[in-house]
Short mmCIF file of C-alpha atoms (C1' of nucleotides) in Angstrom, two decimals:
data_model
loop_
_atom_site.label_atom_id
_atom_site.label_comp_id
_atom_site.label_asym_id
_atom_site.label_seq_id
_atom_site.Cartn_x
_atom_site.Cartn_y
_atom_site.Cartn_z
CA UNK U 1145 8.96 -18.53 15.35
CA UNK U 1146 8.88 -15.91 12.65
CA UNK U 1147 5.80 -13.87 11.93
CA UNK U 1148 4.22 -14.78 8.61
CA UNK U 1149 3.22 -12.00 6.27
CA UNK U 1150 -0.24 -12.20 4.78
CA UNK U 1151 -0.12 -13.48 1.25
CA UNK U 1152 -1.25 -11.38 -1.68
CA UNK U 1153 -3.83 -12.68 -4.07
CA UNK U 1154 -4.93 -11.12 -7.32
CA UNK U 1155 -8.47 -11.95 -8.34
CA UNK U 1156 -9.37 -11.65 -12.00
CA UNK U 1157 -12.92 -12.11 -13.28
CA UNK U 1158 -15.20 -10.09 -15.49
CA UNK U 1159 -18.24 -10.62 -13.31
CA UNK U 1160 -18.33 -8.12 -10.43
CA UNK U 1161 -20.46 -10.44 -8.29
CA UNK U 1162 -17.91 -13.19 -8.43
CA UNK U 1163 -15.05 -10.83 -7.67
CA UNK U 1164 -17.01 -9.50 -4.73
CA UNK U 1165 -17.72 -12.97 -3.46
CA UNK U 1166 -14.17 -14.23 -3.69
CA UNK U 1167 -12.73 -11.00 -2.42
CA UNK U 1168 -14.91 -11.13 0.67
CA UNK U 1169 -14.01 -14.72 1.37
CA UNK U 1170 -10.30 -14.33 1.00
CA UNK U 1171 -10.11 -11.06 2.86
CA UNK U 1172 -11.91 -12.61 5.80
CA UNK U 1173 -9.28 -15.33 5.83
CA UNK U 1174 -6.59 -12.74 6.21
CA UNK U 1175 -5.27 -12.51 2.70
CA UNK U 1176 -4.33 -9.28 1.04
CA UNK U 1177 -6.34 -8.96 -2.14
CA UNK U 1178 -6.48 -6.94 -5.31
CA UNK U 1179 -8.88 -7.31 -8.18
CA UNK U 1180 -9.02 -6.94 -11.93
CA UNK U 1181 -11.90 -7.38 -14.33
CA UNK U 1182 -10.07 -8.32 -17.50
CA UNK U 1183 -6.79 -9.63 -18.80
CA UNK U 1184 -5.23 -6.29 -19.60
CA UNK U 1185 -6.00 -4.89 -16.19
CA UNK U 1186 -4.79 -8.12 -14.64
CA UNK U 1187 -1.36 -7.77 -16.15
CA UNK U 1188 -1.12 -4.12 -15.15
CA UNK U 1189 -2.18 -4.83 -11.58
CA UNK U 1190 0.10 -7.84 -11.33
CA UNK U 1191 3.09 -5.62 -12.06
CA UNK U 1192 2.41 -3.22 -9.24
CA UNK U 1193 0.80 -5.64 -6.78
CA UNK U 1194 3.26 -8.50 -7.19
CA UNK U 1195 0.78 -11.16 -6.02
CA UNK U 1196 1.78 -14.44 -4.48
CA UNK U 1197 -1.14 -16.13 -6.26
CA UNK U 1198 -3.48 -15.27 -9.10
CA UNK U 1199 -7.06 -16.48 -9.41
CA UNK U 1200 -7.84 -16.24 -13.09
CA UNK U 1201 -11.16 -16.60 -14.80
CA UNK U 1202 -10.91 -18.49 -18.05
CA UNK U 1203 -13.80 -16.94 -19.88
CA UNK U 1204 -13.34 -13.24 -20.25
CA UNK U 1205 -14.07 -10.78 -23.04
CA UNK U 1206 -11.15 -9.39 -25.01
CA UNK U 1207 -8.30 -11.32 -23.51
CA UNK U 1208 -9.23 -14.68 -22.03
CA UNK U 1209 -7.57 -16.44 -19.11
CA UNK U 1210 -5.37 -18.65 -21.19
CA UNK U 1211 -3.95 -15.79 -23.21
CA UNK U 1212 -3.45 -13.73 -20.06
CA UNK U 1213 -1.61 -16.58 -18.41
CA UNK U 1214 0.62 -17.03 -21.43
CA UNK U 1215 1.58 -13.39 -21.34
CA UNK U 1216 2.24 -13.46 -17.63
CA UNK U 1217 4.42 -16.53 -17.89
CA UNK U 1218 6.77 -14.72 -20.24
CA UNK U 1219 7.56 -12.05 -17.69
CA UNK U 1220 10.31 -13.03 -15.29
CA UNK U 1221 8.33 -11.79 -12.28
CA UNK U 1222 5.42 -14.13 -12.95
CA UNK U 1223 7.25 -17.02 -14.46
CA UNK U 1224 6.50 -19.06 -11.37
CA UNK U 1225 3.64 -17.28 -9.71
CA UNK U 1226 0.97 -19.91 -8.97
CA UNK U 1227 -2.25 -19.48 -10.89
CA UNK U 1228 -5.60 -21.11 -10.21
CA UNK U 1229 -8.09 -21.07 -13.04
CA UNK U 1230 -11.76 -20.40 -12.48
CA UNK U 1231 -13.83 -22.28 -15.02
CA UNK U 1232 -17.52 -22.36 -15.67
CA UNK U 1233 -18.74 -25.87 -14.93
CA UNK U 1234 -16.94 -29.07 -15.50
CA UNK U 1235 -15.39 -28.29 -18.81
CA UNK U 1236 -12.88 -31.06 -19.27
CA UNK U 1237 -11.33 -29.52 -22.28
CA UNK U 1238 -10.38 -26.22 -20.75
CA UNK U 1239 -9.20 -27.99 -17.62
CA UNK U 1240 -6.62 -29.84 -19.60
CA UNK U 1241 -5.47 -26.88 -21.59
CA UNK U 1242 -5.36 -24.83 -18.43
CA UNK U 1243 -3.07 -27.18 -16.63
CA UNK U 1244 -0.96 -27.64 -19.70
CA UNK U 1245 -0.45 -23.89 -20.04
CA UNK U 1246 1.00 -23.79 -16.59
CA UNK U 1247 -1.88 -23.26 -14.22
CA UNK U 1248 -1.41 -24.93 -10.87
CA UNK U 1249 -4.98 -25.84 -10.18
CA UNK U 1250 -8.48 -25.02 -11.25
CA UNK U 1251 -11.82 -24.45 -9.54
CA UNK U 1252 -15.18 -24.87 -11.22
CA UNK U 1253 -17.97 -22.42 -10.70
CA UNK U 1254 -20.13 -22.09 -8.75
CA UNK U 1255 -17.39 -21.50 -6.22
CA UNK U 1256 -17.68 -22.97 -2.74
CA UNK U 1257 -15.89 -20.99 -0.04
CA UNK U 1258 -14.36 -23.99 1.73
CA UNK U 1259 -13.05 -25.47 -1.49
CA UNK U 1260 -11.64 -22.13 -2.52
CA UNK U 1261 -9.84 -21.72 0.77
CA UNK U 1262 -8.48 -25.23 0.70
CA UNK U 1263 -7.11 -24.93 -2.80
CA UNK U 1264 -5.64 -21.51 -2.21
CA UNK U 1265 -3.95 -22.77 0.89
CA UNK U 1266 -2.59 -25.86 -0.75
CA UNK U 1267 -1.15 -24.02 -3.71
CA UNK U 1268 0.43 -21.34 -1.56
CA UNK U 1269 2.03 -23.86 0.73
CA UNK U 1270 3.43 -25.77 -2.18
CA UNK U 1271 4.85 -22.60 -3.65
CA UNK U 1272 6.44 -21.51 -0.41
CA UNK U 1273 8.50 -24.66 -0.27
CA UNK U 1274 9.72 -24.20 -3.82
CA UNK U 1275 10.57 -20.59 -3.14
CA UNK U 1276 12.99 -21.34 -0.40
CA UNK U 1277 15.13 -23.33 -2.73
CA UNK U 1278 14.76 -21.10 -5.74
CA UNK U 1279 15.38 -17.71 -4.28
CA UNK U 1280 19.10 -18.12 -4.17
CA UNK U 1281 21.22 -18.68 -7.22
CA UNK U 1282 24.39 -20.41 -6.22
CA UNK U 1283 27.13 -20.44 -8.83
CA UNK U 1284 30.31 -21.70 -7.26
CA UNK U 1285 31.54 -18.99 -4.93
CA UNK U 1286 29.01 -16.56 -6.24
CA UNK U 1287 25.62 -16.24 -4.57
CA UNK U 1288 22.87 -14.12 -6.01
CA UNK U 1289 19.82 -13.56 -3.89
CA UNK U 1290 16.94 -12.00 -5.76
CA UNK U 1291 14.76 -11.22 -2.79
CA UNK U 1292 17.60 -9.67 -0.86
CA UNK U 1293 18.92 -7.97 -3.91
CA UNK U 1294 22.35 -9.01 -2.77
CA UNK U 1295 25.38 -10.60 -4.34
CA UNK U 1296 28.27 -12.16 -2.49
CA UNK U 1297 31.47 -13.57 -3.86
CA UNK U 1298 33.41 -15.84 -1.51
CA UNK U 1299 31.34 -14.47 1.31
CA UNK U 1300 32.14 -10.88 0.51
CA UNK U 1301 29.32 -8.55 -0.40
CA UNK U 1302 29.28 -6.99 -3.81
CA UNK U 1303 27.01 -4.01 -3.91
CA UNK U 1304 25.43 -3.57 -7.28
CA UNK U 1305 23.04 -0.93 -8.55
CA UNK U 1306 19.66 -1.96 -9.85
CA UNK U 1307 20.52 -2.29 -13.55
CA UNK U 1308 23.81 -3.98 -12.76
CA UNK U 1309 22.05 -6.46 -10.54
CA UNK U 1310 19.39 -7.25 -13.10
CA UNK U 1311 21.96 -7.62 -15.80
CA UNK U 1312 24.05 -10.03 -13.76
CA UNK U 1313 20.97 -11.97 -12.68
CA UNK U 1314 19.92 -12.39 -16.24
CA UNK U 1315 23.29 -13.65 -17.41
CA UNK U 1316 23.68 -15.89 -14.39
CA UNK U 1317 20.21 -17.40 -14.86
CA UNK U 1318 21.61 -19.51 -17.69
CA UNK U 1319 25.30 -20.01 -17.14
CA UNK U 1320 27.16 -20.62 -20.34
CA UNK U 1321 24.40 -19.40 -22.56
CA UNK U 1322 25.15 -16.37 -24.67
CA UNK U 1323 22.71 -13.52 -24.45
CA UNK U 1324 22.47 -11.34 -27.52
CA UNK U 1325 22.71 -7.63 -26.96
CA UNK U 1326 19.20 -7.30 -28.25
CA UNK U 1327 17.91 -9.83 -25.81
CA UNK U 1328 19.65 -8.12 -22.93
CA UNK U 1329 18.08 -4.81 -23.87
CA UNK U 1330 14.65 -6.40 -24.05
CA UNK U 1331 14.84 -8.14 -20.73
CA UNK U 1332 16.68 -5.65 -18.60
CA UNK U 1333 15.49 -2.38 -20.07
CA UNK U 1334 12.15 -3.45 -21.48
CA UNK U 1335 10.76 -3.11 -24.95
CA UNK U 1336 9.82 0.56 -24.77
CA UNK U 1337 13.09 1.99 -23.55
CA UNK U 1338 15.71 2.67 -26.15
CA UNK U 1339 19.28 3.04 -25.07
CA UNK U 1340 22.55 2.94 -26.95
CA UNK U 1341 24.69 -0.11 -27.28
CA UNK U 1342 27.54 1.27 -25.21
CA UNK U 1343 25.25 1.37 -22.22
CA UNK U 1344 25.41 -2.36 -21.83
CA UNK U 1345 29.20 -2.32 -21.98
CA UNK U 1346 29.41 0.26 -19.29
CA UNK U 1347 27.22 -1.75 -16.95
CA UNK U 1348 29.15 -4.91 -17.68
CA UNK U 1349 32.28 -3.06 -16.86
CA UNK U 1350 30.97 -1.86 -13.53
CA UNK U 1351 30.01 -5.38 -12.58
CA UNK U 1352 33.45 -6.73 -13.47
CA UNK U 1353 35.05 -3.86 -11.62
CA UNK U 1354 32.98 -4.27 -8.46
CA UNK U 1355 33.35 -8.03 -8.43
CA UNK U 1356 37.06 -7.99 -8.89
CA UNK U 1357 36.87 -11.25 -10.82
CA UNK U 1358 35.35 -11.75 -14.20
CA UNK U 1359 32.45 -14.12 -14.56
CA UNK U 1360 31.24 -12.39 -17.68
CA UNK U 1361 32.73 -13.41 -20.96
CA UNK U 1362 32.41 -11.23 -24.01
CA UNK U 1363 31.49 -13.04 -27.19
CA UNK U 1364 32.46 -10.59 -29.84
CA UNK U 1365 29.84 -9.73 -32.37
CA UNK U 1366 27.27 -11.75 -30.47
CA UNK U 1367 26.78 -10.83 -26.82
CA UNK U 1368 27.78 -11.82 -23.32
CA UNK U 1369 27.62 -14.93 -21.25
CA UNK U 1370 28.10 -15.87 -17.64
CA UNK U 1371 30.89 -18.33 -16.96
CA UNK U 1372 32.93 -19.24 -13.94
CA UNK U 1373 36.51 -19.76 -14.94
CA UNK V 946 1.82 -10.12 38.73
CA UNK V 947 -0.61 -10.61 35.90
CA UNK V 948 -3.93 -12.23 36.62
CA UNK V 949 -4.29 -15.50 34.76
CA UNK V 950 -7.54 -15.88 32.92
CA UNK V 951 -9.17 -19.30 32.93
CA UNK V 952 -8.50 -21.03 29.65
CA UNK V 953 -11.36 -21.65 27.28
CA UNK V 954 -11.94 -25.11 25.89
CA UNK V 955 -14.37 -26.10 23.19
CA UNK V 956 -15.57 -29.69 23.38
CA UNK V 957 -16.91 -31.26 20.22
CA UNK V 958 -18.49 -34.69 20.19
CA UNK V 959 -21.74 -36.14 18.90
CA UNK V 960 -22.35 -38.27 21.97
CA UNK V 961 -24.02 -36.26 24.77
CA UNK V 962 -22.68 -38.60 27.44
CA UNK V 963 -19.09 -37.99 26.43
CA UNK V 964 -19.58 -34.23 26.23
CA UNK V 965 -21.14 -34.31 29.68
CA UNK V 966 -18.30 -36.36 31.07
CA UNK V 967 -15.51 -34.21 29.65
CA UNK V 968 -17.33 -31.01 30.43
CA UNK V 969 -17.72 -31.98 34.08
CA UNK V 970 -14.08 -32.91 34.39
CA UNK V 971 -12.68 -29.81 32.81
CA UNK V 972 -15.02 -27.43 34.60
CA UNK V 973 -13.98 -28.87 37.89
CA UNK V 974 -10.38 -28.12 37.01
CA UNK V 975 -11.27 -24.48 36.49
CA UNK V 976 -11.51 -24.30 32.73
CA UNK V 977 -14.16 -22.36 30.92
CA UNK V 978 -15.98 -24.69 28.56
CA UNK V 979 -18.36 -24.63 25.63
CA UNK V 980 -19.71 -27.57 23.72
CA UNK V 981 -20.77 -28.51 20.20
CA UNK V 982 -22.21 -31.73 18.89
CA UNK V 983 -21.06 -31.63 15.27
CA UNK V 984 -18.59 -30.01 12.94
CA UNK V 985 -20.82 -27.23 11.72
CA UNK V 986 -21.78 -26.20 15.21
CA UNK V 987 -18.15 -26.48 16.26
CA UNK V 988 -17.05 -23.93 13.68
CA UNK V 989 -19.87 -21.59 14.61
CA UNK V 990 -19.17 -21.83 18.32
CA UNK V 991 -15.44 -21.48 17.75
CA UNK V 992 -15.97 -18.12 16.11
CA UNK V 993 -17.90 -16.67 19.02
CA UNK V 994 -16.19 -18.48 21.87
CA UNK V 995 -12.59 -18.09 20.61
CA UNK V 996 -11.36 -21.13 22.54
CA UNK V 997 -7.75 -21.61 23.61
CA UNK V 998 -8.06 -25.30 22.91
CA UNK V 999 -10.41 -27.55 21.00
CA UNK V 1000 -11.22 -31.17 21.84
CA UNK V 1001 -12.45 -32.65 18.64
CA UNK V 1002 -14.07 -36.00 18.07
CA UNK V 1003 -12.95 -37.66 14.89
CA UNK V 1004 -16.01 -39.72 14.18
CA UNK V 1005 -19.01 -37.53 13.71
CA UNK V 1006 -21.97 -37.58 11.36
CA UNK V 1007 -22.06 -35.02 8.52
CA UNK V 1008 -18.76 -33.35 8.97
CA UNK V 1009 -16.09 -35.42 10.63
CA UNK V 1010 -13.24 -34.21 12.81
CA UNK V 1011 -10.66 -34.15 10.09
CA UNK V 1012 -12.75 -32.04 7.77
CA UNK V 1013 -13.67 -29.71 10.61
CA UNK V 1014 -10.04 -29.27 11.54
CA UNK V 1015 -9.11 -28.51 7.96
CA UNK V 1016 -11.68 -25.80 7.78
CA UNK V 1017 -10.64 -24.34 11.09
CA UNK V 1018 -6.99 -24.25 10.09
CA UNK V 1019 -7.76 -22.05 7.16
CA UNK V 1020 -9.22 -19.33 9.35
CA UNK V 1021 -6.62 -16.98 10.76
CA UNK V 1022 -8.18 -17.12 14.21
CA UNK V 1023 -7.71 -20.84 14.49
CA UNK V 1024 -4.60 -21.27 12.44
CA UNK V 1025 -2.66 -22.06 15.57
CA UNK V 1026 -5.30 -22.99 18.08
CA UNK V 1027 -4.27 -26.30 19.59
CA UNK V 1028 -6.55 -29.22 18.81
CA UNK V 1029 -6.71 -32.57 20.53
CA UNK V 1030 -8.44 -35.34 18.67
CA UNK V 1031 -10.70 -37.82 20.41
CA UNK V 1032 -10.57 -41.14 18.66
CA UNK V 1033 -12.42 -44.36 19.24
CA UNK V 1034 -9.91 -46.94 20.31
CA UNK V 1035 -6.45 -47.45 18.98
CA UNK V 1036 -7.00 -46.56 15.40
CA UNK V 1037 -3.50 -46.18 14.00
CA UNK V 1038 -4.63 -44.85 10.70
CA UNK V 1039 -6.67 -41.94 11.95
CA UNK V 1040 -4.01 -41.08 14.46
CA UNK V 1041 -1.52 -40.52 11.71
CA UNK V 1042 -3.87 -38.53 9.53
CA UNK V 1043 -4.93 -36.50 12.50
CA UNK V 1044 -1.46 -35.40 13.42
CA UNK V 1045 -0.63 -34.74 9.80
CA UNK V 1046 -3.59 -32.46 9.43
CA UNK V 1047 -2.30 -30.34 12.24
CA UNK V 1048 -3.73 -31.74 15.43
CA UNK V 1049 -1.49 -31.34 18.42
CA UNK V 1050 -2.34 -34.51 20.26
CA UNK V 1051 -4.95 -37.21 20.43
CA UNK V 1052 -6.73 -39.14 23.16
CA UNK V 1053 -8.28 -42.52 22.66
CA UNK V 1054 -11.65 -43.37 24.11
CA UNK V 1055 -12.66 -44.44 26.65
CA UNK V 1056 -11.35 -41.25 28.18
CA UNK V 1057 -9.59 -41.31 31.53
CA UNK V 1058 -9.95 -38.10 33.53
CA UNK V 1059 -6.32 -37.91 34.66
CA UNK V 1060 -5.01 -38.49 31.19
CA UNK V 1061 -7.35 -35.88 29.79
CA UNK V 1062 -6.22 -33.29 32.30
CA UNK V 1063 -2.58 -34.09 31.70
CA UNK V 1064 -2.83 -33.77 27.95
CA UNK V 1065 -4.89 -30.60 28.08
CA UNK V 1066 -2.41 -29.08 30.43
CA UNK V 1067 0.57 -30.08 28.37
CA UNK V 1068 -0.83 -28.75 25.12
CA UNK V 1069 -1.90 -25.46 26.69
CA UNK V 1070 1.47 -24.98 28.28
CA UNK V 1071 3.24 -25.70 25.00
CA UNK V 1072 1.05 -23.21 23.21
CA UNK V 1073 1.66 -20.52 25.76
CA UNK V 1074 5.40 -20.84 25.27
CA UNK V 1075 5.06 -20.67 21.51
CA UNK V 1076 3.01 -17.54 21.91
CA UNK V 1077 5.63 -15.77 23.90
CA UNK V 1078 8.29 -16.60 21.40
CA UNK V 1079 6.11 -15.72 18.47
CA UNK V 1080 5.19 -12.36 19.76
CA UNK V 1081 8.76 -11.24 20.16
CA UNK V 1082 11.11 -10.75 17.29
CA UNK V 1083 14.69 -10.86 18.41
CA UNK V 1084 17.21 -9.53 15.96
CA UNK V 1085 20.57 -9.25 17.60
CA UNK V 1086 20.36 -6.42 20.07
CA UNK V 1087 16.99 -5.37 18.77
CA UNK V 1088 13.82 -6.74 20.26
CA UNK V 1089 10.44 -6.05 18.76
CA UNK V 1090 7.41 -7.03 20.79
CA UNK V 1091 4.33 -7.09 18.65
CA UNK V 1092 1.80 -7.39 21.41
CA UNK V 1093 3.29 -4.71 23.55
CA UNK V 1094 4.06 -2.51 20.56
CA UNK V 1095 7.49 -1.90 22.02
CA UNK V 1096 10.98 -1.87 20.67
CA UNK V 1097 14.22 -2.00 22.59
CA UNK V 1098 17.75 -1.71 21.34
CA UNK V 1099 20.49 -2.91 23.67
CA UNK V 1100 17.95 -2.82 26.46
CA UNK V 1101 17.00 0.76 25.83
CA UNK V 1102 13.44 1.54 24.85
CA UNK V 1103 12.79 3.07 21.49
CA UNK V 1104 9.39 4.66 21.38
CA UNK V 1105 7.89 4.45 17.95
CA UNK V 1106 4.55 5.69 16.67
CA UNK V 1107 2.16 3.22 15.15
CA UNK V 1108 3.09 3.58 11.54
CA UNK V 1109 6.76 3.65 12.39
CA UNK V 1110 6.34 0.50 14.41
CA UNK V 1111 4.45 -1.28 11.68
CA UNK V 1112 6.96 -0.27 9.10
CA UNK V 1113 9.86 -1.49 11.17
CA UNK V 1114 8.03 -4.73 12.04
CA UNK V 1115 7.38 -5.37 8.38
CA UNK V 1116 10.98 -4.87 7.35
CA UNK V 1117 12.28 -6.83 10.32
CA UNK V 1118 9.92 -9.74 9.65
CA UNK V 1119 12.18 -10.83 6.84
CA UNK V 1120 15.65 -9.57 7.59
CA UNK V 1121 17.65 -8.98 4.48
CA UNK V 1122 14.74 -9.15 2.14
CA UNK V 1123 14.05 -6.05 0.13
CA UNK V 1124 10.53 -4.67 0.31
CA UNK V 1125 9.47 -2.69 -2.70
CA UNK V 1126 7.92 0.69 -1.98
CA UNK V 1127 4.74 -0.62 -3.47
CA UNK V 1128 4.66 -3.59 -1.18
CA UNK V 1129 5.35 -1.44 1.83
CA UNK V 1130 2.43 0.79 0.94
CA UNK V 1131 0.14 -2.20 0.57
CA UNK V 1132 1.19 -3.90 3.73
CA UNK V 1133 1.45 -0.94 6.07
CA UNK V 1134 -1.11 1.45 4.61
CA UNK V 1135 -3.43 -1.02 2.83
CA UNK V 1136 -4.47 -1.12 -0.77
CA UNK V 1137 -7.19 1.50 -0.54
CA UNK V 1138 -5.18 4.26 1.06
CA UNK V 1139 -3.14 6.40 -1.25
CA UNK V 1140 -0.24 8.30 0.20
CA UNK V 1141 2.68 9.92 -1.47
CA UNK V 1142 6.05 8.31 -1.84
CA UNK V 1143 7.81 10.73 0.46
CA UNK V 1144 5.67 9.51 3.31
CA UNK V 1145 7.64 6.30 3.49
CA UNK V 1146 10.94 8.14 3.54
CA UNK V 1147 9.83 10.36 6.33
CA UNK V 1148 8.81 7.42 8.45
CA UNK V 1149 12.04 5.62 7.68
CA UNK V 1150 13.90 8.70 8.71
CA UNK V 1151 12.11 8.93 12.02
CA UNK V 1152 12.91 5.32 12.78
CA UNK V 1153 16.55 5.79 11.97
CA UNK V 1154 16.61 8.96 14.03
CA UNK V 1155 14.91 7.47 17.06
CA UNK V 1156 16.98 4.31 16.97
CA UNK V 1157 20.26 6.12 16.67
CA UNK V 1158 21.65 3.22 14.66
CA UNK V 1159 20.63 2.28 11.19
CA UNK V 1160 19.19 -1.15 10.60
CA UNK V 1161 17.43 -0.03 7.50
CA UNK V 1162 19.25 -0.08 4.23
CA UNK V 1163 18.05 1.79 1.21
CA UNK V 1164 18.18 -0.06 -2.07
CA UNK V 1165 17.82 2.69 -4.61
CA UNK V 1166 15.17 2.21 -7.20
CA UNK V 1167 13.95 -0.88 -5.40
CA UNK V 1168 12.99 -0.35 -1.78
CA UNK V 1169 14.23 -0.85 1.75
CA UNK V 1170 15.50 -3.75 3.75
CA UNK V 1171 16.26 -4.52 7.35
CA UNK V 1172 19.84 -5.47 8.03
CA UNK V 1173 21.99 -5.51 11.13
CA UNK V 1174 25.46 -4.39 10.24
"C1'" DT Z 437 -10.13 24.54 24.74
"C1'" DC Z 438 -5.50 23.82 24.67
"C1'" DT Z 439 -1.81 20.82 23.98
"C1'" DA Z 440 0.70 17.16 22.25
"C1'" DC Z 441 1.48 14.05 19.04
"C1'" DA Z 442 0.96 11.28 14.78
"C1'" DC Z 443 0.72 11.54 10.25
"C1'" DT Z 444 1.02 13.51 5.64
"C1'" DT Z 445 2.56 16.65 2.39
"C1'" DA Z 446 5.29 20.00 0.01
"C1'" DA Z 447 9.48 22.05 -1.14
"C1'" DC Z 448 14.01 21.74 -1.61
"C1'" DA Z 449 18.69 19.54 -1.02
"C1'" DA Z 450 21.57 15.73 -1.61
"C1'" DT Z 451 22.72 11.73 -3.60
"C1'" DT Z 452 23.06 8.28 -6.85
"C1'" DA Z 453 22.17 5.78 -11.04
"C1'" DC Z 454 22.29 6.03 -15.60
"C1'" DA Z 455 23.17 7.09 -20.45
"C1'" DT Z 456 26.15 9.09 -23.46
"C1'" DA Z 457 30.13 10.84 -25.70
"C1'" DA Z 458 34.83 10.72 -26.41
"C1'" DT Z 459 38.73 8.23 -26.55
"C1'" DG Z 460 41.51 4.07 -26.13
"C1'" DT Z 461 42.51 -0.77 -27.05
"C1'" DC Z 462 42.19 -4.87 -29.34
"C1'" DT Z 463 41.04 -7.85 -33.26
"C1'" DT Z 464 40.10 -8.95 -37.75
"C1'" DT Z 465 40.23 -8.05 -42.53
"C1'" DT Z 466 42.36 -6.91 -46.68
"C1'" DA A 806 50.50 -2.52 -42.00
"C1'" DA A 807 46.46 0.22 -42.42
"C1'" DA A 808 41.77 0.40 -41.76
"C1'" DA A 809 37.58 -0.93 -39.93
"C1'" DG A 810 34.82 -3.03 -36.55
"C1'" DA A 811 33.95 -4.19 -31.94
"C1'" DC A 812 34.27 -3.66 -27.30
"C1'" DA A 813 36.59 -1.27 -23.02
"C1'" DT A 814 37.38 2.63 -20.37
"C1'" DT A 815 36.85 7.05 -18.53
"C1'" DA A 816 34.68 11.17 -17.54
"C1'" DT A 817 30.68 13.86 -17.27
"C1'" DG A 818 25.98 15.90 -17.31
"C1'" DT A 819 21.42 14.87 -16.29
"C1'" DA A 820 17.54 12.59 -14.72
"C1'" DA A 821 15.71 9.84 -11.18
"C1'" DT A 822 15.43 8.75 -6.57
"C1'" DT A 823 15.86 9.51 -1.85
"C1'" DG A 824 16.89 12.49 2.32
"C1'" DT A 825 15.61 16.38 5.11
"C1'" DT A 826 13.13 19.96 7.02
"C1'" DA A 827 9.24 22.46 8.12
"C1'" DA A 828 4.65 23.24 8.08
"C1'" DG A 829 -0.23 21.82 7.78
"C1'" DT A 830 -4.03 18.72 9.33
"C1'" DG A 831 -6.41 15.98 12.20
"C1'" DT A 832 -7.23 13.62 16.58
"C1'" DA A 833 -7.06 12.18 21.40
"C1'" DG A 834 -6.24 13.47 25.99
"C1'" DA A 835 -5.54 16.74 29.77
#
DNA sequence: TCTACACTTAACAATTACATAATGTCTTTT
DNA sequence: AAAAGACATTATGTAATTGTTAAGTGTAGA
């Protein structure tokens, strides 16, 4: 039987007392925790901490829980990270919007330790099952494993550098769909970084070269797409 | 030869007669026992007594057996503690729910001493085997023993310092999976401690050096992963 | 107290990824 | 067919990242 790693939980709330309370409870249950007191901090911490689950207060100054969740859901890393909303009292309205926006559960304050633990457990277990299936992208003879950062073609390893891997993953995430050069830049390099257009070509070339076969089709004047022949 | 400690059993039932009866039987077989008469007391006693096995009555006032078990399972200490349910008569429904919730066995009342002893024995034996397997990680020629803090490669001992051992254990816990530097820091050093990035490299180097072979692969710009060649 | 060892850091070396420029090839347009 | 536009290819310098070594610090044990 394999040893299970403790799961990482990010706790976001603007009230220090609540953070303290939740933090204590979850830590004593063996979880690895990190905290944030507003939406902006939450997003920053999420990037470095890479939590397995996020507990997110709905009512916060500046950026509220809903808005924070929306922004997180756009980022590939947190597209599927489970989120449990913390809401003040039975507020039917926000419950519905919360679940619609892509939260996985919600807990009403005041928070009861047992309930918290149960919900956290349930959501994490559910997620773990999904993960196992989702971690591998299988595209014919090509297998891309995001957690292993590995690519194999017909069982043979293809060793790609970071940018190459991310580029291929992006294209392969929607086979057949054309990604505009702009979009590729945004998603692989980020919005701040500015690199020339040729850079993409060069990376594409390296992937084609290393793979030996060509899954990437150039759509002139538009972009690139992944396609098995 | 290692001295075997008597195993500790926590008996939970709301009827004093039954507690008395079970207690007498198990004590006479050499077990160390402790009792509780309801769910709340059971959880409290469990924390201090740290039983190897829990006999848990299903039907209890206030907090029933199922609920108690659920709460116990959330706590790291009792995540894997074997539990045998005591149910009144052949109650198919509760049997099923009991086993689903993570009980290891069940005994129907009225309790027969021989049956009790047999079941208790069986469950404890099963657990002991699981333990042994769980504590060792076997990865090809590499064996990592978490309880003994020892590592052998092809039968030869590799003596690692604590941090080195923890680092290797972490990587080996999910072979192939890449651990980001950030995650390594959080999991081996904890979220409070702040150490420089080179620290990881140095530890990695010592492991590679001491092992003679290299199970650890660097993924530049990403992290490290464990991989047998 | 002395010694040994674990751990961290700093400084530097080595390596690698990456972006770019320059040039080549192909395609489309006129 | 020439020219322009678009991508491919190659080579190369640099920036980023990791490897290595040695030395400093602290701590436990002899």
